[in-house]
PDB file of C-alpha atoms in Angstrom:
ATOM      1  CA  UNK T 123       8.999  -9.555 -13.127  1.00 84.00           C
ATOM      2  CA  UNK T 124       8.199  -8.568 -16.600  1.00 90.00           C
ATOM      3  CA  UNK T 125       9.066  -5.548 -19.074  1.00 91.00           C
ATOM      4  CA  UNK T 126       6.125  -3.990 -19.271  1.00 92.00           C
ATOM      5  CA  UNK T 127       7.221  -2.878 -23.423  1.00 92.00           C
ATOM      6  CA  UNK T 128       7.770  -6.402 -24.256  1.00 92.00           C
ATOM      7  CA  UNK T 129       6.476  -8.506 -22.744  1.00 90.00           C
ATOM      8  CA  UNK T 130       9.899 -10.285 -21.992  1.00 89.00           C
ATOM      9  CA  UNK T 131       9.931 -12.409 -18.542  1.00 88.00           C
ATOM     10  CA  UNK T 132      12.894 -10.457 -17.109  1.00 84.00           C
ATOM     11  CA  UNK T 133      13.303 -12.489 -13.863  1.00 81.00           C
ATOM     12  CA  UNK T 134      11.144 -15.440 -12.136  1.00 79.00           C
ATOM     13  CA  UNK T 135      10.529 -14.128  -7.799  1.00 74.00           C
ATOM     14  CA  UNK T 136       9.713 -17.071  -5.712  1.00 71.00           C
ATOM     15  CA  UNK T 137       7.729 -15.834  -2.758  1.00 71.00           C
ATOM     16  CA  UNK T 138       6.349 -18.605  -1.425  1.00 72.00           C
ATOM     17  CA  UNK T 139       4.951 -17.418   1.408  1.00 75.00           C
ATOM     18  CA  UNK T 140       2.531 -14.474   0.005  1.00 75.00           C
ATOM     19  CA  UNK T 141      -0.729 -14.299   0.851  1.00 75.00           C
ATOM     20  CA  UNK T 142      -3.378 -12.230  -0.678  1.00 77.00           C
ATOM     21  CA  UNK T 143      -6.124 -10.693   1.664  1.00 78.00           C
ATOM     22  CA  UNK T 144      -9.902  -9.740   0.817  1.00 80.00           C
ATOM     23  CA  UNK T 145      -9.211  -6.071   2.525  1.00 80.00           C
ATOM     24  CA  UNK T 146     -13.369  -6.095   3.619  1.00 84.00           C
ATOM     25  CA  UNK T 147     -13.226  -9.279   4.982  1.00 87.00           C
ATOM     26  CA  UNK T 148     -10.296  -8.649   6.721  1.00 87.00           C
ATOM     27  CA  UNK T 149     -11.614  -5.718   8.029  1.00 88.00           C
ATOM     28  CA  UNK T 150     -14.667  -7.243   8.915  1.00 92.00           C
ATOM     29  CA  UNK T 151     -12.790 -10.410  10.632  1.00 93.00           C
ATOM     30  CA  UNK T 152     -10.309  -8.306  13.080  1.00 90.00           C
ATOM     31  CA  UNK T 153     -13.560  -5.834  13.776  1.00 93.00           C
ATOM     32  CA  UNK T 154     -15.466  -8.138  15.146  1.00 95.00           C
ATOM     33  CA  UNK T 155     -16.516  -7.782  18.927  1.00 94.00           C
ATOM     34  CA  UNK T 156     -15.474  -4.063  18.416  1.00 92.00           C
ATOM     35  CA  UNK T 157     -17.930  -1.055  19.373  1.00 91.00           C
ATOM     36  CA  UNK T 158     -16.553   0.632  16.189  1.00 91.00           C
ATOM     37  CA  UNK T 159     -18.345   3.981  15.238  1.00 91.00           C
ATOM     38  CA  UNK T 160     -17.498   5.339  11.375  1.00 89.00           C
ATOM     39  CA  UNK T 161     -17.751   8.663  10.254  1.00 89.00           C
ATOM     40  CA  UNK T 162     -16.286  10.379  12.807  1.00 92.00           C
ATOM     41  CA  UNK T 163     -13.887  13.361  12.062  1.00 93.00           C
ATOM     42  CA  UNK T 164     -11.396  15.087  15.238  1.00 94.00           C
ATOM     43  CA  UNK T 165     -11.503  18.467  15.847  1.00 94.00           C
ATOM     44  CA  UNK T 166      -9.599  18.770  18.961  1.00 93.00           C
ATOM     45  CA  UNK T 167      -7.014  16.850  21.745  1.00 93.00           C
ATOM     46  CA  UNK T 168      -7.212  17.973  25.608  1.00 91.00           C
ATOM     47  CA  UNK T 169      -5.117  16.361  27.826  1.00 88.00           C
ATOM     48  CA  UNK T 170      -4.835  17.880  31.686  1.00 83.00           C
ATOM     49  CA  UNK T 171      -1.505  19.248  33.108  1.00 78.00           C
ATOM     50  CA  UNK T 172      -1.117  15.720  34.493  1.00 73.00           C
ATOM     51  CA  UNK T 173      -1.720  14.110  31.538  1.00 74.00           C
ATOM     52  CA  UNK T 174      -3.753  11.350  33.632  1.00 79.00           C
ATOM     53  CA  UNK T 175      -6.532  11.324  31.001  1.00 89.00           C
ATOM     54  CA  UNK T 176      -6.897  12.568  27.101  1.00 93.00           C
ATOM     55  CA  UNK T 177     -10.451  13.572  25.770  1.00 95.00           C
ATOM     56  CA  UNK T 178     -11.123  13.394  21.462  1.00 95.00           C
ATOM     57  CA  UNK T 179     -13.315  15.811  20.386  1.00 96.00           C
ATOM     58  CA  UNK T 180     -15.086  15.120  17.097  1.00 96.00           C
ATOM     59  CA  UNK T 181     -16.717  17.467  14.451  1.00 95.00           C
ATOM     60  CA  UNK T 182     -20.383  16.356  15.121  1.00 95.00           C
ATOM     61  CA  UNK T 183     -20.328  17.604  18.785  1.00 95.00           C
ATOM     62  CA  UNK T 184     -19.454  14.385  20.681  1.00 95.00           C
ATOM     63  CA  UNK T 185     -16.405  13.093  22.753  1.00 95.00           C
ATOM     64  CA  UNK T 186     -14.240  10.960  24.024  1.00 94.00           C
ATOM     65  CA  UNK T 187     -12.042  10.818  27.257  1.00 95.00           C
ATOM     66  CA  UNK T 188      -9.876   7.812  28.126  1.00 92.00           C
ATOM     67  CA  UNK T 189      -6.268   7.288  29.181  1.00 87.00           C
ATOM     68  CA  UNK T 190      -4.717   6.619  26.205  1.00 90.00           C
ATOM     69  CA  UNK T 191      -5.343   7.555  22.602  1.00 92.00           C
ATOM     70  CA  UNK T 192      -4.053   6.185  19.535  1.00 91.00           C
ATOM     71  CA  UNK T 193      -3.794   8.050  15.961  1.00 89.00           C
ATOM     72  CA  UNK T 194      -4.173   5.517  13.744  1.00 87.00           C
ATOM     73  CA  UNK T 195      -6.223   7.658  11.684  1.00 87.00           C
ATOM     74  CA  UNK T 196      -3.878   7.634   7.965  1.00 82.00           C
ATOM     75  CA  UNK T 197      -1.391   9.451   6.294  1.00 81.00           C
ATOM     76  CA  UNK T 198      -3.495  12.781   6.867  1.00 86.00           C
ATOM     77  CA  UNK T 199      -3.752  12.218  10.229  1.00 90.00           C
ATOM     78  CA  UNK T 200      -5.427  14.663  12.599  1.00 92.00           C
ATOM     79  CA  UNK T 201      -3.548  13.119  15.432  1.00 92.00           C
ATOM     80  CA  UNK T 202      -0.156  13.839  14.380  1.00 91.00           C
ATOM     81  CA  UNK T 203      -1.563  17.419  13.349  1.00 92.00           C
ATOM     82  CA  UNK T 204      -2.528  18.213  16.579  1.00 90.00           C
ATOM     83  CA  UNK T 205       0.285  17.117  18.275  1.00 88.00           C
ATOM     84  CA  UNK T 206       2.813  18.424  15.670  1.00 90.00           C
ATOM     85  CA  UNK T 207       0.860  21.523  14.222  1.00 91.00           C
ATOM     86  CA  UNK T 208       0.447  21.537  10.106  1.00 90.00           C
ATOM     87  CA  UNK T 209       4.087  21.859   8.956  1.00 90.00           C
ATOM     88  CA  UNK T 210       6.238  19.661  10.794  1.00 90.00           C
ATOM     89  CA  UNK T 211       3.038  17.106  10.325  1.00 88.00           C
ATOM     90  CA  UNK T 212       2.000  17.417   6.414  1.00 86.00           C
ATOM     91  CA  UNK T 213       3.160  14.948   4.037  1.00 83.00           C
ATOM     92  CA  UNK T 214       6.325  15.092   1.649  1.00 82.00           C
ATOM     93  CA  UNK T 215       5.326  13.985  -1.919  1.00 81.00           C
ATOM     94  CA  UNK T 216       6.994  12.082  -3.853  1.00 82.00           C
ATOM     95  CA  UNK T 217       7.598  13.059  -7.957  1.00 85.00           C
ATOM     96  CA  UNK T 218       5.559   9.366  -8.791  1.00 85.00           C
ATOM     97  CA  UNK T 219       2.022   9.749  -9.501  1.00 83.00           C
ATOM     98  CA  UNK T 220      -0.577   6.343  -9.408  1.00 82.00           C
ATOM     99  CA  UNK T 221      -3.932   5.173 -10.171  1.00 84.00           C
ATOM    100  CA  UNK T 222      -5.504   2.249  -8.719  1.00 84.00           C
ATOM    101  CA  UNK T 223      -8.619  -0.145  -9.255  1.00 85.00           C
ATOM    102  CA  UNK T 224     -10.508  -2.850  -8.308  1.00 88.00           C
ATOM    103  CA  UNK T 225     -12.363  -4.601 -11.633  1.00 89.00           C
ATOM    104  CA  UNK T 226     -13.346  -7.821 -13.267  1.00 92.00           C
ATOM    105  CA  UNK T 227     -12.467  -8.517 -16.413  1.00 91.00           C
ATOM    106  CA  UNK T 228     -13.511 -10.684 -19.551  1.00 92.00           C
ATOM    107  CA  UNK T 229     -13.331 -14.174 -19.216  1.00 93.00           C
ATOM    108  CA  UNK T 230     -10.370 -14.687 -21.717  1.00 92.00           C
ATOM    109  CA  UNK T 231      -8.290 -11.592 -20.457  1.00 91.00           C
ATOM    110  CA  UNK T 232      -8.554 -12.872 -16.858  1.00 92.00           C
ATOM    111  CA  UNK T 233      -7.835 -16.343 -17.623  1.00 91.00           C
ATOM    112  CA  UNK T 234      -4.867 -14.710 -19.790  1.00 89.00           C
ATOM    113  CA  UNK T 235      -3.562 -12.587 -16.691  1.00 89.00           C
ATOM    114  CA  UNK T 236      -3.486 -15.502 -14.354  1.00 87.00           C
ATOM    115  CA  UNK T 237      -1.538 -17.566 -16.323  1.00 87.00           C
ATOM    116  CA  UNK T 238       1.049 -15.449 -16.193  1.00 85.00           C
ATOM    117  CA  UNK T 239       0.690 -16.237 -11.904  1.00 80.00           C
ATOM    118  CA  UNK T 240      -1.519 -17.072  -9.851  1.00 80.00           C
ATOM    119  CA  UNK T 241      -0.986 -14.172  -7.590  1.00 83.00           C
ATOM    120  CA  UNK T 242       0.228 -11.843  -9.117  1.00 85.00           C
ATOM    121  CA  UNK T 243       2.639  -9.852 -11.251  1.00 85.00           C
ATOM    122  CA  UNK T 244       4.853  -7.015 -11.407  1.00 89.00           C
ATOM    123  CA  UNK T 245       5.990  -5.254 -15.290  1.00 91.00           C
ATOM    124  CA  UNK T 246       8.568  -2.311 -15.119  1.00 91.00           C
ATOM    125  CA  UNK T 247       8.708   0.142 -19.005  1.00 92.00           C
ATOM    126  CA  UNK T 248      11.906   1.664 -19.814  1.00 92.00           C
ATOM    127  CA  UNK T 249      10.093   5.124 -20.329  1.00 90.00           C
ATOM    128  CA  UNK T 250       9.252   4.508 -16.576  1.00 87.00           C
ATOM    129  CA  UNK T 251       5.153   3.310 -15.724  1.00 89.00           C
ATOM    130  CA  UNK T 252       5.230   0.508 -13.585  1.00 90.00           C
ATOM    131  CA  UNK T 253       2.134  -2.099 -13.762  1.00 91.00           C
ATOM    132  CA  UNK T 254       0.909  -4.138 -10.704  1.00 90.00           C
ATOM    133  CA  UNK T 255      -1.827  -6.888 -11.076  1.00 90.00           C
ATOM    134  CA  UNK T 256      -2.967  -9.440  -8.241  1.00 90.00           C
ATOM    135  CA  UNK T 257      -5.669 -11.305  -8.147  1.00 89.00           C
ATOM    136  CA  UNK T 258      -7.993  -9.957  -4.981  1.00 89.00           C
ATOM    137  CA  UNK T 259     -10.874 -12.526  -5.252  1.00 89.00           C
ATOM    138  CA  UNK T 260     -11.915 -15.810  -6.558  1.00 91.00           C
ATOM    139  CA  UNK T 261     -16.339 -15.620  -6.292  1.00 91.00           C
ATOM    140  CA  UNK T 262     -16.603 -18.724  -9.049  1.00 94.00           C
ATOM    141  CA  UNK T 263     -13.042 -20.480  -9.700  1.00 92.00           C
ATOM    142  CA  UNK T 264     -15.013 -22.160 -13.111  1.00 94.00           C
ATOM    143  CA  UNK T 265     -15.724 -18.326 -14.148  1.00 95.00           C
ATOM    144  CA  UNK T 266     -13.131 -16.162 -14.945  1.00 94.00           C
ATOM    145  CA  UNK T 267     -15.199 -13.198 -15.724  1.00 94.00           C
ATOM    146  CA  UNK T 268     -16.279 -13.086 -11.977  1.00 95.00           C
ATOM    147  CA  UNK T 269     -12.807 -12.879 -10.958  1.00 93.00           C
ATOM    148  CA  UNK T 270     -11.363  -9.560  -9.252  1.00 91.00           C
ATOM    149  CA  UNK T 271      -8.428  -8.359  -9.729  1.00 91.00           C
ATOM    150  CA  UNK T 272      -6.578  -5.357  -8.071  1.00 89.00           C
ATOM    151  CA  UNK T 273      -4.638  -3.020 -10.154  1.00 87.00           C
ATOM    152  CA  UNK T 274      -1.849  -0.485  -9.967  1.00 88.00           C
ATOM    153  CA  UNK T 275      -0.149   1.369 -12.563  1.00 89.00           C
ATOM    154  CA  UNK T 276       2.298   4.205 -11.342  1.00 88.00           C
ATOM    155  CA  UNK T 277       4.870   6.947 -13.464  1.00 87.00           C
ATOM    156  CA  UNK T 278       7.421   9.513 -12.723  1.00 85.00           C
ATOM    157  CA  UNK T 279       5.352  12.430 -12.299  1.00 77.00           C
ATOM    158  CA  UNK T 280       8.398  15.411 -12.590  1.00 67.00           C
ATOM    159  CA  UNK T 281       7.808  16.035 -16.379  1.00 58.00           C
ATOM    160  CA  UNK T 282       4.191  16.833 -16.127  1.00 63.00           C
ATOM    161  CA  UNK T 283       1.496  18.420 -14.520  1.00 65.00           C
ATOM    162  CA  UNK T 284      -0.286  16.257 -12.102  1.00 69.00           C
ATOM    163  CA  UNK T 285      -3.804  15.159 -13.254  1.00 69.00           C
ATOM    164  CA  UNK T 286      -6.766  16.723 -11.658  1.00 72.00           C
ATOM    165  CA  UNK T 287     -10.354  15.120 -11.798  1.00 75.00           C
ATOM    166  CA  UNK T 288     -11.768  12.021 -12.431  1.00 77.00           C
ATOM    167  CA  UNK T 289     -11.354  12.562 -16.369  1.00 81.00           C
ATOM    168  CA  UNK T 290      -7.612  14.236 -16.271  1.00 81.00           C
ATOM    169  CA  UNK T 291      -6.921  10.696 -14.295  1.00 80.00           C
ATOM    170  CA  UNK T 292      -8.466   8.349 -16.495  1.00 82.00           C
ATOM    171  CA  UNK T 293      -6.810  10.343 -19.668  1.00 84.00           C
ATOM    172  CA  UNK T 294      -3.198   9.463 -18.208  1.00 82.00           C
ATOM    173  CA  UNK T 295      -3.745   5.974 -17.655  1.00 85.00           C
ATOM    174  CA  UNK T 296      -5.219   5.482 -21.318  1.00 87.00           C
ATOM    175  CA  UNK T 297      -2.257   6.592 -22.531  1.00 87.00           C
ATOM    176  CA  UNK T 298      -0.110   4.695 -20.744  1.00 87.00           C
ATOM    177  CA  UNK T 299      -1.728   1.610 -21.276  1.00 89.00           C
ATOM    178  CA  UNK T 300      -1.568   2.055 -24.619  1.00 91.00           C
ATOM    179  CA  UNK T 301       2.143   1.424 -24.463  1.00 91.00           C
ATOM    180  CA  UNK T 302       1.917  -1.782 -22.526  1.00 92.00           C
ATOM    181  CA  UNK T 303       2.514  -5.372 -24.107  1.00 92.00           C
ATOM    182  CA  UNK T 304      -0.361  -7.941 -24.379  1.00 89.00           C
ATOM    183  CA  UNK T 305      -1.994  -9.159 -22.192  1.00 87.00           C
ATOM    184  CA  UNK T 306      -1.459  -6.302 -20.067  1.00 87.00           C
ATOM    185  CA  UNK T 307      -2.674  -3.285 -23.091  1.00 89.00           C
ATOM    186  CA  UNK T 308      -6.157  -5.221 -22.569  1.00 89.00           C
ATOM    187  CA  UNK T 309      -6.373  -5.446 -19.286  1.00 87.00           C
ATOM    188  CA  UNK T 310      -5.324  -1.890 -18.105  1.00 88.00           C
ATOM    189  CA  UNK T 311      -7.613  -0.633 -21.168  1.00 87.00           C
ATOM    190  CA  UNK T 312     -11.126  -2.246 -19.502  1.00 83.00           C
ATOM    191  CA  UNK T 313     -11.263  -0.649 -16.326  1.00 77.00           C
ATOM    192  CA  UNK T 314     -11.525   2.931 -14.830  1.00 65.00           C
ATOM    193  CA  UNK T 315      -8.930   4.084 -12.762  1.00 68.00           C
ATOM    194  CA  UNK T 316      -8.474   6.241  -9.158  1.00 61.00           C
ATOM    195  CA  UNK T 317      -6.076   7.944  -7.632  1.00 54.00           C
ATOM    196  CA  UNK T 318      -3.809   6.091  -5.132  1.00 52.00           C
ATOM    197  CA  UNK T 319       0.040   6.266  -4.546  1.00 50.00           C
ATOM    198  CA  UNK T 320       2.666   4.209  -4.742  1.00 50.00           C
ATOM    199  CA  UNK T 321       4.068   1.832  -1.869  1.00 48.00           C
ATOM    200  CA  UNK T 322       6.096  -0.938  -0.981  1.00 52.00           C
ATOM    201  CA  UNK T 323       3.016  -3.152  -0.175  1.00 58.00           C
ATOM    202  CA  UNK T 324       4.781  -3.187   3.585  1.00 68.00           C
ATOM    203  CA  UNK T 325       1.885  -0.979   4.914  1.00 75.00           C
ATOM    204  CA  UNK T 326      -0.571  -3.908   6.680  1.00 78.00           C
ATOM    205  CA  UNK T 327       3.002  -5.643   7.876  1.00 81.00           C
ATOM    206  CA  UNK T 328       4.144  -2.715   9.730  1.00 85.00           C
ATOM    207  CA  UNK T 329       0.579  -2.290  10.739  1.00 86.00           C
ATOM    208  CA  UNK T 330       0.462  -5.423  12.242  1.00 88.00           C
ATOM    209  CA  UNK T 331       3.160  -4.544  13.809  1.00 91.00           C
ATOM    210  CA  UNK T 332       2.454  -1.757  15.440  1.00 92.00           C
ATOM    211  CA  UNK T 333      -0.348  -3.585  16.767  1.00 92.00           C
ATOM    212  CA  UNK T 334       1.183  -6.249  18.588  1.00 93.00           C
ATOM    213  CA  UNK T 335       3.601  -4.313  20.124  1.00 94.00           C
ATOM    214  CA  UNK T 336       1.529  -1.404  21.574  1.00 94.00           C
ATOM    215  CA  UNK T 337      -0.754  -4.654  22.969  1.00 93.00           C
ATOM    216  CA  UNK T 338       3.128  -5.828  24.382  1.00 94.00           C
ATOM    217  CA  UNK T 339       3.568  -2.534  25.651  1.00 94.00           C
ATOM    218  CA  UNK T 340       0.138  -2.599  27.825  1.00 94.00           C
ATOM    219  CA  UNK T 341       0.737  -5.424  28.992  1.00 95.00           C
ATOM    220  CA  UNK T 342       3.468  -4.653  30.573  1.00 94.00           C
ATOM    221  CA  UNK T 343       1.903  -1.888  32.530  1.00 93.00           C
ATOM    222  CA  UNK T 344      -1.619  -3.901  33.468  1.00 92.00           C
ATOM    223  CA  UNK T 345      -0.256  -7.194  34.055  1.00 93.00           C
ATOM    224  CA  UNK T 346       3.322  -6.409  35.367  1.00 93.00           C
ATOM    225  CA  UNK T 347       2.718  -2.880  37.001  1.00 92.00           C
ATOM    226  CA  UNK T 348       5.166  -1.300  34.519  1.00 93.00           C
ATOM    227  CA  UNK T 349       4.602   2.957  34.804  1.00 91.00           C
ATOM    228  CA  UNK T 350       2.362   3.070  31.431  1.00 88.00           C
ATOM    229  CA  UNK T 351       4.711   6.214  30.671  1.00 88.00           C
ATOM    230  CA  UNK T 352       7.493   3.577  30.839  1.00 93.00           C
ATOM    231  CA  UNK T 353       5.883   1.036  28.856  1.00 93.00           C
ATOM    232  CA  UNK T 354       4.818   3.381  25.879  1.00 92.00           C
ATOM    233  CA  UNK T 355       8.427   4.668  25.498  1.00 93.00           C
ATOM    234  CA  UNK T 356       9.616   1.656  24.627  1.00 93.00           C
ATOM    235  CA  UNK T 357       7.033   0.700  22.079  1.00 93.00           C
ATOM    236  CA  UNK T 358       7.425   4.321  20.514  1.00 92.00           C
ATOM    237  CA  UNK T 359      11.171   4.114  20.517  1.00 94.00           C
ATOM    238  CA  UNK T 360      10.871   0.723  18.162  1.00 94.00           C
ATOM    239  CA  UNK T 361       8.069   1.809  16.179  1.00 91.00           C
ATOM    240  CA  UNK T 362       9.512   4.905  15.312  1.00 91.00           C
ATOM    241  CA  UNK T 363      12.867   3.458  14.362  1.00 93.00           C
ATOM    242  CA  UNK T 364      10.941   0.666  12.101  1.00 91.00           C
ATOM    243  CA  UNK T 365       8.291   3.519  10.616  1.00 88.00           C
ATOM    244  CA  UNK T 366      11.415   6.276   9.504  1.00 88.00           C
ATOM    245  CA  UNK T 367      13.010   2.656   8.065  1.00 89.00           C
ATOM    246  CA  UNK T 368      10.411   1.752   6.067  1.00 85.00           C
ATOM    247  CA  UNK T 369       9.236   5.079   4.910  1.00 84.00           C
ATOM    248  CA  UNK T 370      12.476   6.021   3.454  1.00 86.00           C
ATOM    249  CA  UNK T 371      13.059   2.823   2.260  1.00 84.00           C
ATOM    250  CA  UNK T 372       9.818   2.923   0.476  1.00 83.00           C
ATOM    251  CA  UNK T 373      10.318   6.229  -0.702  1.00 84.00           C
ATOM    252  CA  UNK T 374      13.840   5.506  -2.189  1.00 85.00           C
ATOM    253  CA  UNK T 375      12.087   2.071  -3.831  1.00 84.00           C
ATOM    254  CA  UNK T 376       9.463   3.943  -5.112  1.00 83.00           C
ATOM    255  CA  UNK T 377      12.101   6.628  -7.652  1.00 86.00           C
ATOM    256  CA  UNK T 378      13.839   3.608  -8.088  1.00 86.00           C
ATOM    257  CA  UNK T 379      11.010   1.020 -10.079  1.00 85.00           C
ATOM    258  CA  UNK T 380      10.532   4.129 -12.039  1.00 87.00           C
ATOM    259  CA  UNK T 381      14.219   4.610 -13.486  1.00 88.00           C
ATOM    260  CA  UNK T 382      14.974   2.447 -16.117  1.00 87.00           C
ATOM    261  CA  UNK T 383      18.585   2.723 -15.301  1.00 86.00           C
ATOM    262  CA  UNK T 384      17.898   2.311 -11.412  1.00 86.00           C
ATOM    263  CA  UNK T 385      16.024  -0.529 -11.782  1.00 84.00           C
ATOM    264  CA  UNK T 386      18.654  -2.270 -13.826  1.00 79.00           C
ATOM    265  CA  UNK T 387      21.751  -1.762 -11.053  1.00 79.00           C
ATOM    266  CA  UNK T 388      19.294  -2.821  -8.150  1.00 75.00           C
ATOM    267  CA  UNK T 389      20.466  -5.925  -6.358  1.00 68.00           C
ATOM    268  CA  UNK T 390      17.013  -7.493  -7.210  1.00 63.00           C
ATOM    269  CA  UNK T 391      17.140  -7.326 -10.926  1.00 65.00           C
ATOM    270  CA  UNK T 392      20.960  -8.119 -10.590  1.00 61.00           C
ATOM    271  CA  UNK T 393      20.900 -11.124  -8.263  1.00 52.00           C
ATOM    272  CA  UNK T 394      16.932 -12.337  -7.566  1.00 51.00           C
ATOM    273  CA  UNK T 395      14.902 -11.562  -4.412  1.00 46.00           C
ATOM    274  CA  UNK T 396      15.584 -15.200  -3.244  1.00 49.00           C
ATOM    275  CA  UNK T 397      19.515 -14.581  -3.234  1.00 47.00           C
ATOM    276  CA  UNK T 398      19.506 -11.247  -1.481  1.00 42.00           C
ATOM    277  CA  UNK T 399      17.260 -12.913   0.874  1.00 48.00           C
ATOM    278  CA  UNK T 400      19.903 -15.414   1.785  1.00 53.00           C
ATOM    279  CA  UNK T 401      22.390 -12.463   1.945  1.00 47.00           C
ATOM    280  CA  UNK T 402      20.721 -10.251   4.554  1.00 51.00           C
TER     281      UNK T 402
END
């Protein structure tokens, strides 16, 4: 953990057991053996009185009916939509705005960046951006100008007007690099920016999650004869008690990392990730 203004090593955070994940080969690993059709966009949920069946209707003019259906389909989910109606299912922003990127960078910055970890890194400003840099893949480990690296740089967003268009976007991170310490100016200077928004990295965790526990939940009801109704009220119970966690959690972290003052009473900064391990 560094500050982002200085440069100054604020506090070393031992996680030993982080991985980082190629998202596309990931993707492509768990999708394999999958019938898996893209570009497909709901437009309506039927369900008969008895609920025995649900049919997905999509935009192009196909469907889909089957006995259970799952909406794993995103934050703007047209799942929850239809099953909550617009209001009760649209999103609550938060006052942090982000940009995000995937790049290479010149030999000497990159070889710069990862000596600072191998991993990757974390630098909070007192005026409040917060910079994110891990490494996402390694083509040529001799080269470091083929190296990838992902990128994150966030800000309170209250003060000002939220940027709109591709230009707008690229405009507020400038600037905000420009305040950052070496080697972080250079690195947040060479690459062009998108949109994105600020999270807890917990995402893929809670999505694996979610994952092995509906698979739980079924098979309690194919291989033990457990009512499926039954079985999918208890995974629902538990993953909406460990979703509303970890959303407001992440919301609260996210204000947080971007208030000087915050940041500096948190028990990380105060007493290290690896102690308040220990403690919970």
């Amino acid at each position: 953990m560094f500050n982002a203004q200085t440069g100054e090593l604020l506090m070393e955070m031992p996680t030993p057991n982080a991985l980082r994940l190629n998202r596309s080969r990931f993707r492509a690993l768990i999708a394999e053996g999958l019938d898996i059709q893209y570009s497909k966009r709901l437009s309506s949920i039927a369900c008969p009185d008895d609920s025995s069946s649900v049919t997905a209707r999509f935009e192009d003019g196909t469907a889909v009916t089957g006995n259970l259906l799952i909406g794993a389909d995103g934050a703007n989910s047209r799942v929850r939509e239809s099953l909550l109606g617009p209001s009760k299912a649209g999103l609550k922003p938060l006052p942090v705005f982000g940009c995000g990127a995937v790049e290479s960078l010149p030999a000497e910055i990159s070889r710069k960046i990862r000596d600072i970890n191998d991993l990757y890194f974390v630098a909070y400003h007192p005026e409040g951006p917060c910079a994110f840099m891990a490494i996402h893949d390694v083509p040529d480990a001799s080269k470091p100008e083929t190296w990838k690296w992902m990128y994150s740089l966030t800000w309170p967003d209250k003060d000002s007007p939220t940027p709109a268009g591709p230009e707008a976007i690229r405009q507020n991170w400038l600037s905000r690099a420009e305040k950052l310490a070496e080697p972080y100016r250079s690195a947040y200077l060479a690459i062009a920016p998108t949109a994105k928004i600020w999270y807890r990295g917990q995402g893929l965790n809670n999505g694996i999650l979610d994952a092995a526990y509906i698979c739980r939940a079924l098979n309690t009801h194919c291989q033990d004869g457990k009512p499926i109704t039954e079985a999918l009220a208890v995974y629902e119970k538990e993953v909406q008690e460990r979703g509303r966690a970890a959303v407001i959690e992440s919301g609260r972290n996210s204000v947080m990392v971007h208030d000087w003052e915050q940041l500096k009473q948190s028990p990380v900064f105060n007493i290290g990730l690896e102690a308040l391990h220990k403690a919970s």
